[in-house]
JSON list of C-alpha atoms in Angstrom, two decimals:
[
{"chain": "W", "resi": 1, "resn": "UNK", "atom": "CA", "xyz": [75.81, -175.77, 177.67]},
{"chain": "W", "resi": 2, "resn": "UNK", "atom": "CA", "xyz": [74.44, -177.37, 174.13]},
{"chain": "W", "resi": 3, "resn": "UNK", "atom": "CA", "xyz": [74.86, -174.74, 172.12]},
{"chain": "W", "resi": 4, "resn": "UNK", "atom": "CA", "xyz": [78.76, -174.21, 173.38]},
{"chain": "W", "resi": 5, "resn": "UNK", "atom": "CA", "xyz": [79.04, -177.73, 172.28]},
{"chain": "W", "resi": 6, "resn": "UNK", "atom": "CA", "xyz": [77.14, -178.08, 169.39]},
{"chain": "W", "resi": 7, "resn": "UNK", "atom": "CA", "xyz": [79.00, -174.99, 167.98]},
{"chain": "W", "resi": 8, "resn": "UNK", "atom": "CA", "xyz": [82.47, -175.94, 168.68]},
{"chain": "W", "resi": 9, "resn": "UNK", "atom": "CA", "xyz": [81.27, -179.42, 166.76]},
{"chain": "W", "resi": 10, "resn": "UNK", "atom": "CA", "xyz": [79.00, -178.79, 163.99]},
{"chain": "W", "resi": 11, "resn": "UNK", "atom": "CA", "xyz": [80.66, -175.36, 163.09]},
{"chain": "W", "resi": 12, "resn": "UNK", "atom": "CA", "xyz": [83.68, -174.57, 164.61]},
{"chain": "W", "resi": 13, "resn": "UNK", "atom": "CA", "xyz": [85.41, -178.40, 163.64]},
{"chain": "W", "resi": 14, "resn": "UNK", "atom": "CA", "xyz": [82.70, -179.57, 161.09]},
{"chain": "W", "resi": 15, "resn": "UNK", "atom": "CA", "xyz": [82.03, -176.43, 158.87]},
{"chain": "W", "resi": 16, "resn": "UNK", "atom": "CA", "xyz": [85.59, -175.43, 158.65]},
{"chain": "W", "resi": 17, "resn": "UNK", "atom": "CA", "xyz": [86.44, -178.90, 157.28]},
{"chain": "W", "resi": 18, "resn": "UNK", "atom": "CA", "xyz": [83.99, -178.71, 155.12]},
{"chain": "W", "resi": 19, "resn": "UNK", "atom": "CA", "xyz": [84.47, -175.48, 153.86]},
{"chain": "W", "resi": 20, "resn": "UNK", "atom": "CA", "xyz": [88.01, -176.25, 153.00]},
{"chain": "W", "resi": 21, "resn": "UNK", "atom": "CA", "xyz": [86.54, -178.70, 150.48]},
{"chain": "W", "resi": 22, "resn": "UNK", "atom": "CA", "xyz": [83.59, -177.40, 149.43]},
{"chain": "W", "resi": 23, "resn": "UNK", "atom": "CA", "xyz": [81.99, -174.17, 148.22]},
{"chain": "W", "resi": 24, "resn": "UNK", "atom": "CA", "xyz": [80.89, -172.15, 151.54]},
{"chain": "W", "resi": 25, "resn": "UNK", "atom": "CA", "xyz": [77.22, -172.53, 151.16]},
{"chain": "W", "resi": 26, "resn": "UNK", "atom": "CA", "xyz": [77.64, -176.73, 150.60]},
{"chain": "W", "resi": 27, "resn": "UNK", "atom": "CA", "xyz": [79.63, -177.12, 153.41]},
{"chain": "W", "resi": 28, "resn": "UNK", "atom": "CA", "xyz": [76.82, -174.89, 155.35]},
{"chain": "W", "resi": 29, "resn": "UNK", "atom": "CA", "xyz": [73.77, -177.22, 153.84]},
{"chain": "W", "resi": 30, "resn": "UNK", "atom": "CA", "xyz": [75.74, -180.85, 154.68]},
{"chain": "W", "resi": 31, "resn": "UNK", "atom": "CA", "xyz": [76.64, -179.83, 158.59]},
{"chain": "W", "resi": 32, "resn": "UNK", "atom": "CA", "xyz": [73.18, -178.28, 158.80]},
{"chain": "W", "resi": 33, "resn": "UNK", "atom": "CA", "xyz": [72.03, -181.40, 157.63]},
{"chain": "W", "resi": 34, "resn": "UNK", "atom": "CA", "xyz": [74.28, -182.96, 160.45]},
{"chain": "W", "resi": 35, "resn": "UNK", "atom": "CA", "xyz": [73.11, -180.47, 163.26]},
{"chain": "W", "resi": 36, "resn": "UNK", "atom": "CA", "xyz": [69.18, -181.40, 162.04]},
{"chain": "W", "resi": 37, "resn": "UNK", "atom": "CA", "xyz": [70.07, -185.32, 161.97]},
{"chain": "W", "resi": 38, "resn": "UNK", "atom": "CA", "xyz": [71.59, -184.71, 165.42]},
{"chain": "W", "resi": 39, "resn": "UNK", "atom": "CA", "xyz": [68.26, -183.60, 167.06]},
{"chain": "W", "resi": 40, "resn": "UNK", "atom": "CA", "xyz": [66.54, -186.63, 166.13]},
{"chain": "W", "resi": 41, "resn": "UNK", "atom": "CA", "xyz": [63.86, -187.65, 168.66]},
{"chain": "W", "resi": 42, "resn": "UNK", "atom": "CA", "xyz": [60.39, -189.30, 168.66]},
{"chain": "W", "resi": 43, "resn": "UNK", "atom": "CA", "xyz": [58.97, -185.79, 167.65]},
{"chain": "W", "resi": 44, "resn": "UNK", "atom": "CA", "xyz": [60.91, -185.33, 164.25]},
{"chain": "W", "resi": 45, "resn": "UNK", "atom": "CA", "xyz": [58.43, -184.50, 161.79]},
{"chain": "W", "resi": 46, "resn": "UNK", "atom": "CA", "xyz": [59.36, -182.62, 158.13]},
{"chain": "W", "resi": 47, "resn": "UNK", "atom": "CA", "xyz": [58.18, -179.31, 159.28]},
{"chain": "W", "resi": 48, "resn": "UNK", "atom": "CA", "xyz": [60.87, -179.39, 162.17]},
{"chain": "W", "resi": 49, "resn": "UNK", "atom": "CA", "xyz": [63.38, -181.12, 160.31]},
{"chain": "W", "resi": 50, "resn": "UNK", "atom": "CA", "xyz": [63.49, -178.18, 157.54]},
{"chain": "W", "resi": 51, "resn": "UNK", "atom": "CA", "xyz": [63.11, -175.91, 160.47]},
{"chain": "W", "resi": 52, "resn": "UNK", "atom": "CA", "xyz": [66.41, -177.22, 161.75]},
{"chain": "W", "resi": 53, "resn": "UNK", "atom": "CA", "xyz": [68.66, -177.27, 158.53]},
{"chain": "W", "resi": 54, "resn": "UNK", "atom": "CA", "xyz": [67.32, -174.31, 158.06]},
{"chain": "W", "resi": 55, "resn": "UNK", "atom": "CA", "xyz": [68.41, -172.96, 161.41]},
{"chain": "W", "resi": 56, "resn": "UNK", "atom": "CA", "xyz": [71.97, -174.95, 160.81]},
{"chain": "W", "resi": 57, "resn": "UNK", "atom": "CA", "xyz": [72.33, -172.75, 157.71]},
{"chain": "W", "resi": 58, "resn": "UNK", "atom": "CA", "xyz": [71.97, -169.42, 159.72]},
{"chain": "W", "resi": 59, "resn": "UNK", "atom": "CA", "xyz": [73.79, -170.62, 161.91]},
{"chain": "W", "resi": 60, "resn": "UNK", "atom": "CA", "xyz": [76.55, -171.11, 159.77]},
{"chain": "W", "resi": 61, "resn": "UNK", "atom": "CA", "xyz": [76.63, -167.98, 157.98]},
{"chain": "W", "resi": 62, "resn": "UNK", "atom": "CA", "xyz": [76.63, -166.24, 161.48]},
{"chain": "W", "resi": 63, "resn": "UNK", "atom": "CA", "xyz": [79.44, -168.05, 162.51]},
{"chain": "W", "resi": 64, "resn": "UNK", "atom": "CA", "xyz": [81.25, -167.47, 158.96]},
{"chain": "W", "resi": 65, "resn": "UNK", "atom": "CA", "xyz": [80.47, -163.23, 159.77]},
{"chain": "W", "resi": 66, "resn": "UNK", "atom": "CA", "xyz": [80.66, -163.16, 163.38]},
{"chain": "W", "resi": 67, "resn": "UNK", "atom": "CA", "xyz": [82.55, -165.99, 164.70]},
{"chain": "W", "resi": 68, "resn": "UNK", "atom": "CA", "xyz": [82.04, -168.93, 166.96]},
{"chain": "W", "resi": 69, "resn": "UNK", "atom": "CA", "xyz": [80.43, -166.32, 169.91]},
{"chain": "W", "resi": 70, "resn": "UNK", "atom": "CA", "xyz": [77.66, -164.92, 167.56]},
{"chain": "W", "resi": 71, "resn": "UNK", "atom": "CA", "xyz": [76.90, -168.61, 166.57]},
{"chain": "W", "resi": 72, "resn": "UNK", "atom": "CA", "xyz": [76.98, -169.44, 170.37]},
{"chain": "W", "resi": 73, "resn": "UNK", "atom": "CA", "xyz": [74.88, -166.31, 171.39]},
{"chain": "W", "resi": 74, "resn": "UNK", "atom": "CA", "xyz": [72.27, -167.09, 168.71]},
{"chain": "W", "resi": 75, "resn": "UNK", "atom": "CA", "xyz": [71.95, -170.83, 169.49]},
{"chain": "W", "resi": 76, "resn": "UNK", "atom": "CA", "xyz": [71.26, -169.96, 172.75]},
{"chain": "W", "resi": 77, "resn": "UNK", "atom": "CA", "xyz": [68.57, -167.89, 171.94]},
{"chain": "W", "resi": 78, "resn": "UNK", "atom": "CA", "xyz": [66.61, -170.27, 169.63]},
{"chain": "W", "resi": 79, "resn": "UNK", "atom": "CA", "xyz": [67.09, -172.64, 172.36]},
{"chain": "W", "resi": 80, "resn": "UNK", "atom": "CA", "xyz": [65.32, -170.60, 174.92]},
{"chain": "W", "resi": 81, "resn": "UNK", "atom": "CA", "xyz": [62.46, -169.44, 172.78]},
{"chain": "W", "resi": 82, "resn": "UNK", "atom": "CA", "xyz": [62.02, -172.91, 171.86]},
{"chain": "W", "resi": 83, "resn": "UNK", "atom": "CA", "xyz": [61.92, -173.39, 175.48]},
{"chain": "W", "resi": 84, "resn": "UNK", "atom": "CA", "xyz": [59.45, -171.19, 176.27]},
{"chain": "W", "resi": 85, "resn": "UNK", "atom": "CA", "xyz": [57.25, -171.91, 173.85]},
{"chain": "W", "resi": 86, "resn": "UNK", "atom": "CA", "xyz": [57.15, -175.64, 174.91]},
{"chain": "W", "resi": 87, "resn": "UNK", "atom": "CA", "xyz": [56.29, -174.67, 178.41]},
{"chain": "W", "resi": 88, "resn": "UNK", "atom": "CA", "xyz": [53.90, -172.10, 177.26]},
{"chain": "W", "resi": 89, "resn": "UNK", "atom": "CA", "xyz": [52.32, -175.32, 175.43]},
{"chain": "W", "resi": 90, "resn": "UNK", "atom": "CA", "xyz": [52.65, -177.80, 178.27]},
{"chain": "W", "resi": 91, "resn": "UNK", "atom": "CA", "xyz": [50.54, -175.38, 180.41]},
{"chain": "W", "resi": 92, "resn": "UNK", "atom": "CA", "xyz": [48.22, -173.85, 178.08]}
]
């Protein structure tokens, strides 16, 4: 259920604010920077932090091209390879 959240927050309300103000690819970088500062936890190191802005920003762009389902779709999927990569970890 995140990424139906985080979508409808960080793009769907956030972005479109933003963009209304700001030049499409600004607006992108400041609620990616929101969406990264949102997944802060006692693991946040720079690597993962540019990982997640980074991820923000495609994630905006998708939802800019494709709409809030894309956005949704593709969250979902980073979420689950992230997923199995931590449990592929964990028991490794």
């Amino acid at each position: 259920l995140a990424p139906l959240g985080e979508e409808l927050l960080f793009r769907a309300l956030m972005l479109r604010a933003l963009a209304r103000r700001l030049a499409f690819w600004t607006a992108a970088a400041v609620s990616a920077a929101c969406f990264a500062a949102a997944h802060i936890d006692a693991y946040l190191l720079w690597p993962r932090a540019i990982s997640l802005v980074l991820t923000g920003i495609g994630l905006a762009w998708l939802y800019r091209r494709r709409g809030y389902w894309a956005a949704v779709a593709a969250h979902a999927t980073v979420n689950l390879v992230a997923s199995i990569a931590l449990i592929a970890t964990a028991t490794s």
